[in-house]
């Protein structure tokens, strides 16, 4: 089983993703071949979107909080 296949089983779950120097918390909405997508709370001074697209090669750790 590939890593992305395993992650697809957790779509809709609250997920914490660690990348270099940051932790992104949100709901896993999509898993592609090269990226994952999380629905995140809006950032006050950030772009007007609630989507975080994270390249798989940047991910250091994934924690599924609830499934």
Tab-separated table of N, CA and C in Angstrom:
chain	number	residue	atom	x	y	z
A	1	UNK	N	0.850	-1.180	0.000
A	1	UNK	CA	0.000	0.000	0.000
A	1	UNK	C	0.894	1.240	0.000
A	2	UNK	N	0.557	2.170	-0.884
A	2	UNK	CA	1.294	3.424	-0.938
A	2	UNK	C	0.790	4.376	0.143
A	3	UNK	N	1.645	5.320	0.489
A	3	UNK	CA	1.319	6.318	1.519
A	3	UNK	C	0.050	7.084	1.158
A	4	UNK	N	-0.086	7.496	-0.112
A	4	UNK	CA	-1.273	8.264	-0.511
A	4	UNK	C	-2.531	7.408	-0.442
A	5	UNK	N	-2.412	6.115	-0.710
A	5	UNK	CA	-3.570	5.221	-0.589
A	5	UNK	C	-4.032	5.144	0.862
A	6	UNK	N	-3.095	5.078	1.780
A	6	UNK	CA	-3.418	5.036	3.208
A	6	UNK	C	-4.099	6.329	3.632
A	7	UNK	N	-3.553	7.478	3.186
A	7	UNK	CA	-4.132	8.769	3.553
A	7	UNK	C	-5.545	8.943	3.010
A	8	UNK	N	-5.842	8.404	1.837
A	8	UNK	CA	-7.176	8.542	1.252
A	8	UNK	C	-8.253	7.945	2.149
A	9	UNK	N	-7.892	6.990	2.968
A	9	UNK	CA	-8.839	6.403	3.903
A	9	UNK	C	-9.244	7.348	5.025
A	10	UNK	N	-8.531	8.457	5.166
A	10	UNK	CA	-8.813	9.414	6.232
A	10	UNK	C	-9.400	10.726	5.721
A	11	UNK	N	-9.847	10.767	4.479
A	11	UNK	CA	-10.491	11.973	3.955
A	11	UNK	C	-11.713	12.276	4.817
A	12	UNK	N	-11.840	13.530	5.213
A	12	UNK	CA	-12.916	13.958	6.104
A	12	UNK	C	-12.518	13.984	7.566
A	13	UNK	N	-11.302	13.535	7.868
A	13	UNK	CA	-10.824	13.491	9.255
A	13	UNK	C	-10.023	14.738	9.602
A	14	UNK	N	-10.083	15.124	10.878
A	14	UNK	CA	-9.239	16.215	11.360
A	14	UNK	C	-7.799	15.720	11.372
A	15	UNK	N	-6.911	16.503	10.781
A	15	UNK	CA	-5.543	16.064	10.547
A	15	UNK	C	-4.557	17.165	10.906
A	16	UNK	N	-3.428	16.780	11.491
A	16	UNK	CA	-2.326	17.704	11.745
A	16	UNK	C	-1.179	17.296	10.834
A	17	UNK	N	-0.658	18.245	10.078
A	17	UNK	CA	0.441	17.982	9.156
A	17	UNK	C	1.621	18.854	9.566
A	18	UNK	N	2.762	18.219	9.793
A	18	UNK	CA	3.971	18.951	10.146
A	18	UNK	C	4.831	19.104	8.903
A	19	UNK	N	5.176	20.357	8.617
A	19	UNK	CA	6.142	20.661	7.569
A	19	UNK	C	7.274	21.429	8.239
A	20	UNK	N	8.311	21.718	7.523
A	20	UNK	CA	9.466	22.387	8.112
A	20	UNK	C	9.062	23.691	8.789
A	21	UNK	N	9.124	23.705	10.118
A	21	UNK	CA	8.865	24.914	10.881
A	21	UNK	C	7.417	25.267	11.114
A	22	UNK	N	6.469	24.398	10.802
A	22	UNK	CA	5.058	24.747	10.968
A	22	UNK	C	4.209	23.491	11.131
A	23	UNK	N	3.073	23.658	11.785
A	23	UNK	CA	2.065	22.605	11.896
A	23	UNK	C	0.771	23.168	11.327
A	24	UNK	N	0.175	22.447	10.397
A	24	UNK	CA	-1.073	22.874	9.772
A	24	UNK	C	-2.159	21.917	10.233
A	25	UNK	N	-3.231	22.479	10.786
A	25	UNK	CA	-4.337	21.678	11.314
A	25	UNK	C	-5.574	21.970	10.484
A	26	UNK	N	-6.246	20.922	10.049
A	26	UNK	CA	-7.469	21.097	9.278
A	26	UNK	C	-8.100	19.763	8.951
A	27	UNK	N	-9.113	19.803	8.118
A	27	UNK	CA	-9.819	18.601	7.688
A	27	UNK	C	-9.257	18.154	6.346
A	28	UNK	N	-8.826	16.910	6.274
A	28	UNK	CA	-8.281	16.368	5.036
A	28	UNK	C	-9.399	16.247	4.011
A	29	UNK	N	-9.247	16.923	2.861
A	29	UNK	CA	-10.309	16.919	1.855
A	29	UNK	C	-9.924	16.220	0.564
A	30	UNK	N	-8.629	16.143	0.273
A	30	UNK	CA	-8.215	15.530	-0.991
A	30	UNK	C	-6.788	15.028	-0.878
A	31	UNK	N	-6.530	13.885	-1.512
A	31	UNK	CA	-5.182	13.332	-1.582
A	31	UNK	C	-4.888	13.059	-3.049
A	32	UNK	N	-3.877	13.737	-3.580
A	32	UNK	CA	-3.469	13.525	-4.965
A	32	UNK	C	-2.152	12.774	-5.007
A	33	UNK	N	-1.606	12.610	-6.207
A	33	UNK	CA	-0.329	11.915	-6.335
A	33	UNK	C	0.832	12.723	-5.776
A	34	UNK	N	0.715	14.060	-5.788
A	34	UNK	CA	1.821	14.873	-5.316
A	34	UNK	C	1.480	15.843	-4.212
A	35	UNK	N	0.184	15.952	-3.853
A	35	UNK	CA	-0.237	16.920	-2.837
A	35	UNK	C	-1.370	16.365	-1.986
A	36	UNK	N	-1.552	16.986	-0.824
A	36	UNK	CA	-2.771	16.776	-0.048
A	36	UNK	C	-3.415	18.143	0.143
A	37	UNK	N	-4.719	18.142	0.345
A	37	UNK	CA	-5.459	19.382	0.536
A	37	UNK	C	-6.191	19.315	1.861
A	38	UNK	N	-6.045	20.378	2.651
A	38	UNK	CA	-6.732	20.492	3.929
A	38	UNK	C	-7.656	21.698	3.899
A	39	UNK	N	-8.824	21.559	4.511
A	39	UNK	CA	-9.685	22.713	4.766
A	39	UNK	C	-9.271	23.251	6.127
A	40	UNK	N	-8.815	24.495	6.145
A	40	UNK	CA	-8.268	25.090	7.363
A	40	UNK	C	-9.080	26.319	7.750
A	41	UNK	N	-9.006	26.726	9.030
A	41	UNK	CA	-9.662	27.976	9.425
A	41	UNK	C	-9.032	29.147	8.679
A	42	UNK	N	-9.805	30.195	8.394
A	42	UNK	CA	-9.236	31.349	7.688
A	42	UNK	C	-8.134	32.020	8.509
A	43	UNK	N	-7.125	32.519	7.809
A	43	UNK	CA	-6.008	33.217	8.438
A	43	UNK	C	-6.313	34.708	8.401
A	44	UNK	N	-6.144	35.395	9.522
A	44	UNK	CA	-6.532	36.804	9.618
A	44	UNK	C	-5.829	37.661	8.569
A	45	UNK	N	-4.519	37.533	8.457
A	45	UNK	CA	-3.773	38.375	7.523
A	45	UNK	C	-3.284	37.588	6.315
A	46	UNK	N	-3.926	36.496	6.012
A	46	UNK	CA	-3.512	35.679	4.884
A	46	UNK	C	-4.460	35.813	3.709
A	47	UNK	N	-4.303	34.954	2.746
A	47	UNK	CA	-5.182	34.997	1.579
A	47	UNK	C	-6.612	34.619	1.959
A	48	UNK	N	-7.595	35.118	1.208
A	48	UNK	CA	-9.001	34.849	1.549
A	48	UNK	C	-9.454	33.464	1.087
A	49	UNK	N	-8.851	32.448	1.626
A	49	UNK	CA	-9.223	31.080	1.278
A	49	UNK	C	-9.113	30.217	2.524
A	50	UNK	N	-9.786	29.111	2.504
A	50	UNK	CA	-9.716	28.196	3.634
A	50	UNK	C	-9.124	26.859	3.201
A	51	UNK	N	-8.312	26.885	2.159
A	51	UNK	CA	-7.713	25.674	1.616
A	51	UNK	C	-6.195	25.749	1.706
A	52	UNK	N	-5.588	24.680	2.209
A	52	UNK	CA	-4.128	24.565	2.229
A	52	UNK	C	-3.743	23.383	1.348
A	53	UNK	N	-2.934	23.637	0.337
A	53	UNK	CA	-2.437	22.582	-0.549
A	53	UNK	C	-0.975	22.350	-0.189
A	54	UNK	N	-0.665	21.122	0.226
A	54	UNK	CA	0.662	20.812	0.757
A	54	UNK	C	1.317	19.744	-0.117
A	55	UNK	N	2.492	20.032	-0.671
A	55	UNK	CA	3.206	19.011	-1.445
A	55	UNK	C	3.638	17.855	-0.539
A	56	UNK	N	3.481	16.638	-1.016
A	56	UNK	CA	3.849	15.468	-0.214
A	56	UNK	C	5.326	15.493	0.168
A	57	UNK	N	6.182	15.983	-0.708
A	57	UNK	CA	7.621	15.984	-0.416
A	57	UNK	C	7.986	16.929	0.728
A	58	UNK	N	7.074	17.848	1.090
A	58	UNK	CA	7.328	18.795	2.182
A	58	UNK	C	6.878	18.267	3.536
A	59	UNK	N	6.098	17.199	3.541
A	59	UNK	CA	5.509	16.689	4.780
A	59	UNK	C	6.540	15.897	5.578
A	60	UNK	N	6.655	16.242	6.857
A	60	UNK	CA	7.536	15.511	7.764
A	60	UNK	C	6.763	14.514	8.616
A	61	UNK	N	5.506	14.845	8.948
A	61	UNK	CA	4.725	14.004	9.856
A	61	UNK	C	3.246	14.282	9.643
A	62	UNK	N	2.415	13.240	9.712
A	62	UNK	CA	0.959	13.394	9.633
A	62	UNK	C	0.347	12.714	10.847
A	63	UNK	N	-0.534	13.432	11.525
A	63	UNK	CA	-1.269	12.871	12.666
A	63	UNK	C	-2.751	13.024	12.383
A	64	UNK	N	-3.473	11.913	12.364
A	64	UNK	CA	-4.918	11.945	12.185
A	64	UNK	C	-5.531	12.015	13.574
A	65	UNK	N	-6.188	13.150	13.870
A	65	UNK	CA	-6.726	13.388	15.206
A	65	UNK	C	-8.023	12.620	15.399
A	66	UNK	N	-8.890	12.623	14.405
A	66	UNK	CA	-10.150	11.877	14.487
A	66	UNK	C	-10.468	11.316	13.121
A	67	UNK	N	-11.145	10.169	13.118
A	67	UNK	CA	-11.499	9.577	11.823
A	67	UNK	C	-12.931	9.117	11.820
